[in-house]
Short mmCIF file of C-alpha atoms (C1' of nucleotides) in Angstrom, two decimals:
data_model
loop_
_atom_site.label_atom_id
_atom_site.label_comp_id
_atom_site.label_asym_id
_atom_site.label_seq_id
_atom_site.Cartn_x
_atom_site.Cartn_y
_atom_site.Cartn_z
CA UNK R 533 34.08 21.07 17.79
CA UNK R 534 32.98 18.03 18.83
CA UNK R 535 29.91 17.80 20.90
CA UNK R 536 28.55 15.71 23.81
CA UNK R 537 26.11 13.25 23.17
CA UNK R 538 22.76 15.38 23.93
CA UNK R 539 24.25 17.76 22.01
CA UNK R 540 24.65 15.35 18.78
CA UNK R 541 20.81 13.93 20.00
CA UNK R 542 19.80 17.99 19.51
CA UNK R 543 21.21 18.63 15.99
CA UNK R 544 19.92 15.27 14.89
CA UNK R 545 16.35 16.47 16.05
CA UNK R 546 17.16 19.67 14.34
CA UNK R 547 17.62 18.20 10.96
CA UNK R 548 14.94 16.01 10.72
CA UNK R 549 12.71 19.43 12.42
CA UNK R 550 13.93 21.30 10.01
CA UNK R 551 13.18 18.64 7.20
CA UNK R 552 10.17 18.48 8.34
CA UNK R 553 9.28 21.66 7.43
CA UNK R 554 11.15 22.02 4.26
CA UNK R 555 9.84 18.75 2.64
CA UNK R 556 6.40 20.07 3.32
CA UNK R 557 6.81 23.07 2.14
CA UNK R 558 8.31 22.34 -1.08
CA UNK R 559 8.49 18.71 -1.82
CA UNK R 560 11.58 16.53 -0.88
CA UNK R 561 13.05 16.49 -4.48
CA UNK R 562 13.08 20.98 -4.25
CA UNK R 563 14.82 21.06 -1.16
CA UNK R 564 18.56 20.62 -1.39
CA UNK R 565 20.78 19.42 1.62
CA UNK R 566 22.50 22.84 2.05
CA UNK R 567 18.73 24.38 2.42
CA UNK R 568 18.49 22.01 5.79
CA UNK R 569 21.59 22.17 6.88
CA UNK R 570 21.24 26.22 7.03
CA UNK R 571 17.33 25.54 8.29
CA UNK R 572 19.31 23.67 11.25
CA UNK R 573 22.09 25.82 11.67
CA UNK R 574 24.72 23.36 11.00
CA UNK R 575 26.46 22.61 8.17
CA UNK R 576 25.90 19.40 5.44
CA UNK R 577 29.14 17.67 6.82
CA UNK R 578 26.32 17.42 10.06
CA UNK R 579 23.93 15.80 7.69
CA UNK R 580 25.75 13.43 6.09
CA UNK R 581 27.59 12.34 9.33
CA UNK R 582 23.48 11.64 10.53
CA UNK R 583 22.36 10.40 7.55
CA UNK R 584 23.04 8.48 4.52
CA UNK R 585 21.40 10.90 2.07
CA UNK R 586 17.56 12.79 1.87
CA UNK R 587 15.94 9.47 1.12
CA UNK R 588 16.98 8.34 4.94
CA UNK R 589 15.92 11.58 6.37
CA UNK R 590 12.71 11.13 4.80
CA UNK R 591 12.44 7.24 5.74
CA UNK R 592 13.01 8.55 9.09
CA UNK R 593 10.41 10.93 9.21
CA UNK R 594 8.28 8.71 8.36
CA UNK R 595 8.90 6.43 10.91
CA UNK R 596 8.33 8.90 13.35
CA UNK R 597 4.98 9.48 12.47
CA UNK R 598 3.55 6.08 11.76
CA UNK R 599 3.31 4.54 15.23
CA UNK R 600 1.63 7.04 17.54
CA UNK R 601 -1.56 6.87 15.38
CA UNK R 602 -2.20 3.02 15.19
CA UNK R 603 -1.56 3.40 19.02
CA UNK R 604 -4.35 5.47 19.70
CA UNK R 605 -6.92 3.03 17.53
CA UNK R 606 -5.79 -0.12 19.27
CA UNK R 607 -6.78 1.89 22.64
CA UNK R 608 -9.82 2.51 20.98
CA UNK R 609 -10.67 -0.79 19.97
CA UNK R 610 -10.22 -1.79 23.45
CA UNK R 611 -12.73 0.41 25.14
CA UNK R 612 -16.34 -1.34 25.52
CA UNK R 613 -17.64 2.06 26.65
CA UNK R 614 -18.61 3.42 24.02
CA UNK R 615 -20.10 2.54 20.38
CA UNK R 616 -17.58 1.58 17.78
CA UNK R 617 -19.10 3.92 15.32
CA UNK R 618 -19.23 7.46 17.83
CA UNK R 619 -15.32 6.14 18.73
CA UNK R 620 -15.01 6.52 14.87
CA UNK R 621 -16.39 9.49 14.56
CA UNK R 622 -14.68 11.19 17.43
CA UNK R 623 -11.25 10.21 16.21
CA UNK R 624 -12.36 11.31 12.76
CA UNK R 625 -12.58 14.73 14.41
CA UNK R 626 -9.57 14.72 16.93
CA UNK R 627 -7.70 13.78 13.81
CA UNK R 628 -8.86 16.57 11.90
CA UNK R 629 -8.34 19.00 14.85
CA UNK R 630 -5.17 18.14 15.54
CA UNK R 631 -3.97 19.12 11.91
CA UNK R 632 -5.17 22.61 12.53
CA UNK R 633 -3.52 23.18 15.73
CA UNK R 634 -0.76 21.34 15.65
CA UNK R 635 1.86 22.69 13.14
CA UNK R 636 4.31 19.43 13.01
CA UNK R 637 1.32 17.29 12.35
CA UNK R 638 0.09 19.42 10.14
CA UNK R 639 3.51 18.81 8.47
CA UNK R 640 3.85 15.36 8.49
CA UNK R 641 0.22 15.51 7.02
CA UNK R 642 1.28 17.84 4.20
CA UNK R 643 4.45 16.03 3.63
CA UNK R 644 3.00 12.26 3.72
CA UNK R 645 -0.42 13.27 1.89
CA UNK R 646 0.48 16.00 -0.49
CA UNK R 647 4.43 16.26 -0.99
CA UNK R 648 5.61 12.28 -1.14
CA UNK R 649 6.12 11.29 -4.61
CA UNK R 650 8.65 8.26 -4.43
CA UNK R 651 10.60 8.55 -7.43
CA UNK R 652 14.45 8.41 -7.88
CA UNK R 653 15.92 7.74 -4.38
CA UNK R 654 13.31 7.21 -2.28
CA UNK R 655 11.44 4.81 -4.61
CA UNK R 656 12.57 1.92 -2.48
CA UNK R 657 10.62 3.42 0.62
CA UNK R 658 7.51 3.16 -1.43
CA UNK R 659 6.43 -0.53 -1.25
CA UNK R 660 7.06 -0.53 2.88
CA UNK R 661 5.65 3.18 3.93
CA UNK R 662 2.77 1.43 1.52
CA UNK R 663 2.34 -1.54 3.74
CA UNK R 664 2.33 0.51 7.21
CA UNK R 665 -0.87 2.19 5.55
CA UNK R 666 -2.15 -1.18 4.18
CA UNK R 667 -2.00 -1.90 8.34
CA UNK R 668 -4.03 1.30 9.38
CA UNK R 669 -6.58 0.58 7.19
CA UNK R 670 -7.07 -2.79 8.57
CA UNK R 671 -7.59 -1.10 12.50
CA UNK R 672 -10.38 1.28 11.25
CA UNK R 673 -12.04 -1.56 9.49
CA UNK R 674 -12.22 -3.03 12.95
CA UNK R 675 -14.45 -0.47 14.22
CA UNK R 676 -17.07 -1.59 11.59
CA UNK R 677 -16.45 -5.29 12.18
CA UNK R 678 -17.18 -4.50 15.69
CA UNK R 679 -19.98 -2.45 14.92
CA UNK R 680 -22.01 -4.67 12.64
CA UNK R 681 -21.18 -7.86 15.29
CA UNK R 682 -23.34 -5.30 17.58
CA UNK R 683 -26.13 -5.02 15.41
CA UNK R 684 -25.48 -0.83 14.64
CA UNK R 685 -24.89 -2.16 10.78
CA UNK R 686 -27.52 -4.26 8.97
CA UNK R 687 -26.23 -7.50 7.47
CA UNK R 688 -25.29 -6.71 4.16
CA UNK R 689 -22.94 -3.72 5.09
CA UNK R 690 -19.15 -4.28 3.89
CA UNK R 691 -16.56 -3.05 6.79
CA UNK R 692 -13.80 -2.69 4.07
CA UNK R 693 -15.74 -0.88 1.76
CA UNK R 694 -17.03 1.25 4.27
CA UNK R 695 -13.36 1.82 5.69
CA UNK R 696 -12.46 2.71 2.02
CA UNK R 697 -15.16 5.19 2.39
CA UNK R 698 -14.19 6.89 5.20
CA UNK R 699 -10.76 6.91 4.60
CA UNK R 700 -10.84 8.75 1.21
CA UNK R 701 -13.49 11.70 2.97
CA UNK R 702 -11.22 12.04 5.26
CA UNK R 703 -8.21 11.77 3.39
CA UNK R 704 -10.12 14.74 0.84
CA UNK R 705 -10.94 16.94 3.88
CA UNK R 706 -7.17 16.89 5.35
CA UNK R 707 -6.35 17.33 1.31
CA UNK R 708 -8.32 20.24 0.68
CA UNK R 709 -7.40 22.24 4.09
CA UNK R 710 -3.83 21.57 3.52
CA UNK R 711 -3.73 22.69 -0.40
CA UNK R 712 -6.11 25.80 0.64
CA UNK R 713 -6.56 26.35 4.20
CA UNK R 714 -9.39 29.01 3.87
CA UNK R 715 -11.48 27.20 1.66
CA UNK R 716 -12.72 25.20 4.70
CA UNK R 717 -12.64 26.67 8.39
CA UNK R 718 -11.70 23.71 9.67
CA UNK R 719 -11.61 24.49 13.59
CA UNK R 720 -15.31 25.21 13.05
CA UNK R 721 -16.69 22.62 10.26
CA UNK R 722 -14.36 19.76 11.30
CA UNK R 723 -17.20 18.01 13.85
CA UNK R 724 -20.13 19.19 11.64
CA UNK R 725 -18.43 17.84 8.80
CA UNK R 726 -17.97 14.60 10.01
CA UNK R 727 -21.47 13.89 12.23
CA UNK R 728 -23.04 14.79 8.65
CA UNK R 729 -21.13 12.44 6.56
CA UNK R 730 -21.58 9.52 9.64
CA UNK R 731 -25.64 10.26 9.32
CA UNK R 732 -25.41 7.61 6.34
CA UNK R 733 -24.66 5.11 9.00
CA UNK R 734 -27.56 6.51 11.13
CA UNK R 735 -25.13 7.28 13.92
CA UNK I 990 14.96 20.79 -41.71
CA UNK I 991 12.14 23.36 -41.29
CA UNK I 992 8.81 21.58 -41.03
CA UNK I 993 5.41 22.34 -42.11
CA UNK I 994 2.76 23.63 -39.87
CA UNK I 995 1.06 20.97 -39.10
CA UNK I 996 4.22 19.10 -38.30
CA UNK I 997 5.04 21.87 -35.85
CA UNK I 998 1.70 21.24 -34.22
CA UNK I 999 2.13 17.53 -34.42
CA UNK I 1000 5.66 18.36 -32.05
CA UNK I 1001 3.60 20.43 -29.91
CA UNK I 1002 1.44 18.24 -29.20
CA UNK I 1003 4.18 15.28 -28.77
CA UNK I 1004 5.82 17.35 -25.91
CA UNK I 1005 2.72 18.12 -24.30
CA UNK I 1006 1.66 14.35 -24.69
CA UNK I 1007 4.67 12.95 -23.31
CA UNK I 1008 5.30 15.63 -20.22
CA UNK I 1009 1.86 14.60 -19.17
CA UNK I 1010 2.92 11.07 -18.79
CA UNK I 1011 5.91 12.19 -17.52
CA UNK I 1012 5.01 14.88 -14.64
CA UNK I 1013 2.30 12.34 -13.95
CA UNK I 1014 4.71 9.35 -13.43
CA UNK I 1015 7.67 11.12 -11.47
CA UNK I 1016 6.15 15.00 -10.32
CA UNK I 1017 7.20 17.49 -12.21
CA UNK I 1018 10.77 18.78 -10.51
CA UNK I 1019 12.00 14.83 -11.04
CA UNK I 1020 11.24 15.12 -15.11
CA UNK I 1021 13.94 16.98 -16.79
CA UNK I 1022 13.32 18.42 -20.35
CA UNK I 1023 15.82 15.89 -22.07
CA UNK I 1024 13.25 13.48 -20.98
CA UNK I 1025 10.72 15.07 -22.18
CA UNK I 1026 12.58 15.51 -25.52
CA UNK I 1027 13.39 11.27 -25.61
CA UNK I 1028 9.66 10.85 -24.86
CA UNK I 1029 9.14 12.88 -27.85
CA UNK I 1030 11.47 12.06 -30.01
CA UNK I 1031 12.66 15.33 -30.32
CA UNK I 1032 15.66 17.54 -28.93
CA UNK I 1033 15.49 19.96 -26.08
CA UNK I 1034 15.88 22.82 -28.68
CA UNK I 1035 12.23 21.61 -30.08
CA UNK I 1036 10.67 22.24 -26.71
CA UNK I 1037 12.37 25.32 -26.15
CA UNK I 1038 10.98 26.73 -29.50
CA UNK I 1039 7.63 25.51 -28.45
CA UNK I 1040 7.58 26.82 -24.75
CA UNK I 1041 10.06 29.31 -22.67
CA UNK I 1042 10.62 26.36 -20.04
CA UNK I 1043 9.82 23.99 -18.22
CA UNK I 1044 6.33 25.73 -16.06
CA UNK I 1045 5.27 26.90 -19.14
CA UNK I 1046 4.50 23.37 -20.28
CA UNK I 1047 3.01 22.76 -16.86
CA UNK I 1048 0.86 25.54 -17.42
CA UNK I 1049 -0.64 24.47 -20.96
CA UNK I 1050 -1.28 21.26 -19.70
CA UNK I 1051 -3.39 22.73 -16.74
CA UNK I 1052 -5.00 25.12 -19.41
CA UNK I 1053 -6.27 22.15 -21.48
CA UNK I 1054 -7.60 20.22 -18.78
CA UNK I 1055 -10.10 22.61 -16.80
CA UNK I 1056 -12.27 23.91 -19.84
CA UNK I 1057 -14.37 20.63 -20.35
CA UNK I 1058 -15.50 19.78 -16.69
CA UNK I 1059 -16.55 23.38 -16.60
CA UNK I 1060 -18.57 22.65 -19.71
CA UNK I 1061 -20.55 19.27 -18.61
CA UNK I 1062 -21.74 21.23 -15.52
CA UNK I 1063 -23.02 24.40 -17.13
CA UNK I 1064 -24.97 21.66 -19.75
CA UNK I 1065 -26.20 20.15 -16.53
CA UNK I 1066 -27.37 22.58 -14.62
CA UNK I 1067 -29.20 24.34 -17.63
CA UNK I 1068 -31.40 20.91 -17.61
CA UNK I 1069 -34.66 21.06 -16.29
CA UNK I 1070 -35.11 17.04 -16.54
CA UNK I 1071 -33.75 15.64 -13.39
CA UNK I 1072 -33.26 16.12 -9.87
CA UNK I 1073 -30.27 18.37 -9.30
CA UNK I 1074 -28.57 15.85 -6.74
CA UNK I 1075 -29.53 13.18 -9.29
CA UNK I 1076 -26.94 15.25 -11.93
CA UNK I 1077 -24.68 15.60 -9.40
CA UNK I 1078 -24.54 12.39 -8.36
CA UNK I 1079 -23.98 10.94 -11.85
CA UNK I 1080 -21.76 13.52 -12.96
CA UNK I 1081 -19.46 12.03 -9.78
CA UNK I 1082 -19.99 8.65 -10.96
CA UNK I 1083 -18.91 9.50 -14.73
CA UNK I 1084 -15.99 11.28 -13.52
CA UNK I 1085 -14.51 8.48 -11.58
CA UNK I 1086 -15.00 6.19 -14.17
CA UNK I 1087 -13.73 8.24 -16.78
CA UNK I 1088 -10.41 8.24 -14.65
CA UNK I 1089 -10.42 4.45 -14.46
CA UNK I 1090 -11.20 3.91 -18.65
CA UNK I 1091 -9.24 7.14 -20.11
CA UNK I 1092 -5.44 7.56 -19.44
CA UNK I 1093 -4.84 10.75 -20.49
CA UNK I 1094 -7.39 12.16 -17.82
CA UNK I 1095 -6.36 9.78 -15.23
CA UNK I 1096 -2.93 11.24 -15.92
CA UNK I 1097 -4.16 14.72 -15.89
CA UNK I 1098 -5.80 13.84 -12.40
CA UNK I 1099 -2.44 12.13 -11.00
CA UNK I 1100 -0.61 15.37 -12.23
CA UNK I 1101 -3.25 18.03 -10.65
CA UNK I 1102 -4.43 16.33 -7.67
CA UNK I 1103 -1.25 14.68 -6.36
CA UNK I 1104 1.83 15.22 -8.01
CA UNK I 1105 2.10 19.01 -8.05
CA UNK I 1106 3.42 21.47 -6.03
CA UNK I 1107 3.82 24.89 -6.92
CA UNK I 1108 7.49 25.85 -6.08
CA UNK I 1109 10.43 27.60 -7.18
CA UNK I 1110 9.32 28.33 -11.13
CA UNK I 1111 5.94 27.40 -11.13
CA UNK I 1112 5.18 28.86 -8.24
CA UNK I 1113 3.96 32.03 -9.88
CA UNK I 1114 0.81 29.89 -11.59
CA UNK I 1115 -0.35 28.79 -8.52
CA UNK I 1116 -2.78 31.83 -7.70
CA UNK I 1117 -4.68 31.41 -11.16
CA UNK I 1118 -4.34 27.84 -11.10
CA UNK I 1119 -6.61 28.03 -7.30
CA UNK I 1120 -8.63 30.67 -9.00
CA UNK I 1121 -9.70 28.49 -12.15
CA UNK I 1122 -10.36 25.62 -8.75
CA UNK I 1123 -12.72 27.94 -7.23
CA UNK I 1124 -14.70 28.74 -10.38
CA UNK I 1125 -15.57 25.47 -10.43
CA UNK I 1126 -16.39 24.70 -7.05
CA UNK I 1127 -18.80 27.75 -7.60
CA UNK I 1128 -20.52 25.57 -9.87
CA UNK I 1129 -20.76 22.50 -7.74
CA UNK I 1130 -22.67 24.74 -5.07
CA UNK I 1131 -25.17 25.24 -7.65
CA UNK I 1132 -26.98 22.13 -7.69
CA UNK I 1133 -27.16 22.17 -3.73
CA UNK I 1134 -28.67 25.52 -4.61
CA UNK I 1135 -30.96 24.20 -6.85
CA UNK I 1136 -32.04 21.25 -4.56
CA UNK I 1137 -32.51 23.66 -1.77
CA UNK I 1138 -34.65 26.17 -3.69
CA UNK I 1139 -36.96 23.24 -5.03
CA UNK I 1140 -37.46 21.57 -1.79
CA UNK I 1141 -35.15 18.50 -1.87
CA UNK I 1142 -32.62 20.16 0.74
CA UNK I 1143 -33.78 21.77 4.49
CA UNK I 1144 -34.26 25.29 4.97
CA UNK I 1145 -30.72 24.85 7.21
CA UNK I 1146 -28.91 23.56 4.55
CA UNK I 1147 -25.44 25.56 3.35
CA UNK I 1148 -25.22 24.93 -0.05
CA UNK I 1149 -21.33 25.61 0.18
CA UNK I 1150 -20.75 23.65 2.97
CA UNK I 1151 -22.33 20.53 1.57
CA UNK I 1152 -20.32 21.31 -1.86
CA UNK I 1153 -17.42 21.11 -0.04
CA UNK I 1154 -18.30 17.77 1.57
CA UNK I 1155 -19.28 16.40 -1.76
CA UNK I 1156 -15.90 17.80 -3.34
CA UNK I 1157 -13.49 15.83 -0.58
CA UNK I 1158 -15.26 12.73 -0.80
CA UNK I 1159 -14.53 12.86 -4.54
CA UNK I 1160 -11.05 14.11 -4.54
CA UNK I 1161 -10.40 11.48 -1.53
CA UNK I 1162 -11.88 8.43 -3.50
CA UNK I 1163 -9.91 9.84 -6.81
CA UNK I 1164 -6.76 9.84 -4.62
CA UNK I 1165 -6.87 6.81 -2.92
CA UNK I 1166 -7.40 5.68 -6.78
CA UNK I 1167 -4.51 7.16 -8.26
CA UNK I 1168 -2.26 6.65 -5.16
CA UNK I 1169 -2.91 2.70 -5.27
CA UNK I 1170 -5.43 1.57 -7.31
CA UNK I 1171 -5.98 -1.87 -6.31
CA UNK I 1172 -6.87 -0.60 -3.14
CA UNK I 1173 -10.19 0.47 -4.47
CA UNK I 1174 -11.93 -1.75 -7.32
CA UNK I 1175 -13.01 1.60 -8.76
CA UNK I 1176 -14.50 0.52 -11.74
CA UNK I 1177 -16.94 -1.76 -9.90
CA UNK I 1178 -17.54 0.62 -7.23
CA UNK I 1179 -17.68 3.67 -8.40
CA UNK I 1180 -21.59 3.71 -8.46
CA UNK I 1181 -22.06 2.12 -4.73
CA UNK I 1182 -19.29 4.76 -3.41
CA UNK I 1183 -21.39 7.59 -4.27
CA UNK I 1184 -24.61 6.22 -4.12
CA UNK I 1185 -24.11 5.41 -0.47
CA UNK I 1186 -22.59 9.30 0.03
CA UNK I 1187 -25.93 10.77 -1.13
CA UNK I 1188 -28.16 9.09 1.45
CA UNK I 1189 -27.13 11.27 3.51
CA UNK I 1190 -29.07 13.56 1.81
CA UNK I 1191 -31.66 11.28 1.45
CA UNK I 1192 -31.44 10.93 -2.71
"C1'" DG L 1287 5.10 30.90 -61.97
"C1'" DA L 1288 9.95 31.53 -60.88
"C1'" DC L 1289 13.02 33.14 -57.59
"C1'" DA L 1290 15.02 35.47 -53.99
"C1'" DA L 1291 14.41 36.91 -49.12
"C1'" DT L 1292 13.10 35.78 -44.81
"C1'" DA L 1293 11.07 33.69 -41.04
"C1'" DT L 1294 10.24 29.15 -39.02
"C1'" DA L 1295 11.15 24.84 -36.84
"C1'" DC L 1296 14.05 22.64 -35.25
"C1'" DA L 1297 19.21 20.38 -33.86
"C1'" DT L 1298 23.74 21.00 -31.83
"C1'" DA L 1299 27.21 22.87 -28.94
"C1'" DC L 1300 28.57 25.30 -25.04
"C1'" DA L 1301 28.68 27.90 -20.78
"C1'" DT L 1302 26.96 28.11 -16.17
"C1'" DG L 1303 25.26 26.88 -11.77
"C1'" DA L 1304 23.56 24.03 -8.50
"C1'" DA L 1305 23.43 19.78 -5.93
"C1'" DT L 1306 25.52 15.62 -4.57
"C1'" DG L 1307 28.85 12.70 -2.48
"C1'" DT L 1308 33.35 12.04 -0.75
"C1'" DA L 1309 37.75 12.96 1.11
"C1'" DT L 1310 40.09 15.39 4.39
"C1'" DA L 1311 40.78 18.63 8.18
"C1'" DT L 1312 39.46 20.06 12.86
"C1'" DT L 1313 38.23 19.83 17.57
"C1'" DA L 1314 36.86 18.24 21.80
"C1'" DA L 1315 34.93 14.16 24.73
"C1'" DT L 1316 36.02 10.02 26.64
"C1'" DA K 802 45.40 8.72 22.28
"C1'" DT K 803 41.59 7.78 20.08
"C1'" DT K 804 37.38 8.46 18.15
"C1'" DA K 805 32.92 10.79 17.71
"C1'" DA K 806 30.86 14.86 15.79
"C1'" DT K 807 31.29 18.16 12.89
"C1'" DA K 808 33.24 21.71 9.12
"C1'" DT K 809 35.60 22.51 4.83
"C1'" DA K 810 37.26 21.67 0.31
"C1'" DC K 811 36.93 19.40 -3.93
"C1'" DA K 812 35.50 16.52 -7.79
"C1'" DT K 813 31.70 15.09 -10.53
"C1'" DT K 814 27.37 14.98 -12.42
"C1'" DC K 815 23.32 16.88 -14.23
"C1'" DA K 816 20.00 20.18 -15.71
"C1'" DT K 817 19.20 24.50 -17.52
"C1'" DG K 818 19.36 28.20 -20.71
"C1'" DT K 819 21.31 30.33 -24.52
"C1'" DA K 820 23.82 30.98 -28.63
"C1'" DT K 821 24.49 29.37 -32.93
"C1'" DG K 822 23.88 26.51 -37.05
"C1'" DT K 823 20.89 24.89 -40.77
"C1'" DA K 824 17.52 23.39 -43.80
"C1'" DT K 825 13.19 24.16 -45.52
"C1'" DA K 826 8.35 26.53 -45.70
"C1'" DT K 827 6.39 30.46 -46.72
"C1'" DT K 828 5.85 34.93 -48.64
"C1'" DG K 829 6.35 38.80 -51.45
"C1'" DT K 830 8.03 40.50 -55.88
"C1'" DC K 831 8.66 40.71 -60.62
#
DNA sequence: GACAATATACATACATGAATGTATATTAAT
DNA sequence: ATTAATATACATTCATGTATGTATATTGTC
């Protein structure tokens, strides 16, 4: 039965797919290899030919995720169009937009938000999946830095501690719509949400 | 070796002690009951006199927890002495601290907020445990509602909507706290984190 | 107030099932 | 022919739940 490369390329995509979706629905340590390996229509002997064990499908999934965002801030920080503050606040948005229509992302969010827990296995992935975050906090304080060198902020205003504050409202919104989807409609509240909370900063 | 009463409760209370640090540390699915049972120097056939398994411990704990907060707010909002968003804003203050000072809430908080997840046998508490949630969000609104009907808040306001905002901030900061608490010097910033949230409402 | 009778509060032992990892078998590309 | 890409079979571990054992509080009875 063995398969041609693309074809090996396909069921590797369809175990860490199906992963995906298992891990955030139930949290890595509830779903067992044998529930992806029938999620992906292959057997575990697939799995384990892929992958060392669940910690490395998770490490991988991770990886997968991690890059694309930082990508799209260091565009931003490159634009001189517009303010630092309304690129902030768009992204804010886009970001929260994106969970609700995008079901992988909405995944990953669930999954690297909600469902990590590094215990066990996987508590070796903790310390650098921690540092990749410790580096996408550092780009968003850059749109502050580059706001107050502008003049937007007055003087006394902290970047990091405003980054901090940002980052945990919008850490609490993607929280709450992924534990309890109708508590907030996101599609519609997502901008309003966000314009309100950024009125602090006069924006 | 039949105990008395009180030593019964004493082993109640030792289990329920010692899964809280427990599910906090590792979730709950990583904590089997023998640990449990070492933490609390008992045997697994104490905890399965005390509880039928493993959820029901989960639920107890949950049960113990959401009684107070409700409490403090109801006392609040029956006082006539300060602003509304004034309570509210302290009450947010106290409850962050009180994570950072008391263990045994911060551990309640780590369990409850993050480390979770309502599958396979607990998965049948999860509808009451959202329902108890709601209650108190229902309570929250009320000082928007009270602000709004003595003039603080705009006719537009939404008392619900702005509850909501209030709520992610609070379970984003707590978060961000529990997930890696040197990122935020919580203790010393506690105040400033929420102080600067409520300008936006001009408190 | 003494003394069974019984229920209580556990500890211990066992039976079962599920998940993991590994070893081996299979098959088809290269 | 060899090896990459799987499937299958097996051995082991671990957690759960239950059944059973046991000692001692507690309770009713005289």
């Amino acid at each position: 039965m063995r398969r041609t490369k693309q074809d090996a390329q396909k069921t590797y995509d369809a175990i860490l797919n199906a992963s995906a979706a298992l891990f955030a629905e139930k949290c890595i340590s509830n779903v067992s290899l044998e529930e992806i390996a029938k999620a992906a229509n292959v057997t575990r002997g697939a799995i384990y030919w892929h992958f060392k064990n669940k910690g490395e499908i998770f490490n991988a999934l991770h990886e997968s995720v991690f890059q694309p965002l930082s990508e799209i801030i260091l565009q931003d920080l490159h634009s001189e169009e517009e303010a630092p503050l309304q690129l902030l606040s768009n992204l804010c948005v886009k970001l929260l937009l994106d969970i609700t229509q995008d079901t992988s992302k909405r995944q990953m969010m669930t999954l690297f938000l909600l469902h990590w827990n590094y215990t066990g296995d996987i508590a070796k992935y903790k310390e650098p999946h921690l540092a990749k975050k410790e580096e996408s906090l550092q780009l968003f304080a850059k749109y502050f830095e580059k706001a107050k060198a502008d003049g937007t902020l007055p003087e006394c205003a902290d970047p990091m501690f405003l980054t901090i504050s940002v980052r945990c409202y919008l850490k609490g919104i993607i929280i709450e719509y992924l534990n309890n989807p109708e508590s907030i409609d996101l599609e519609k509240n997502a901008e309003h949400l966000i314009v309100q909370f950024f009125r602090q900063f006069n924006v």
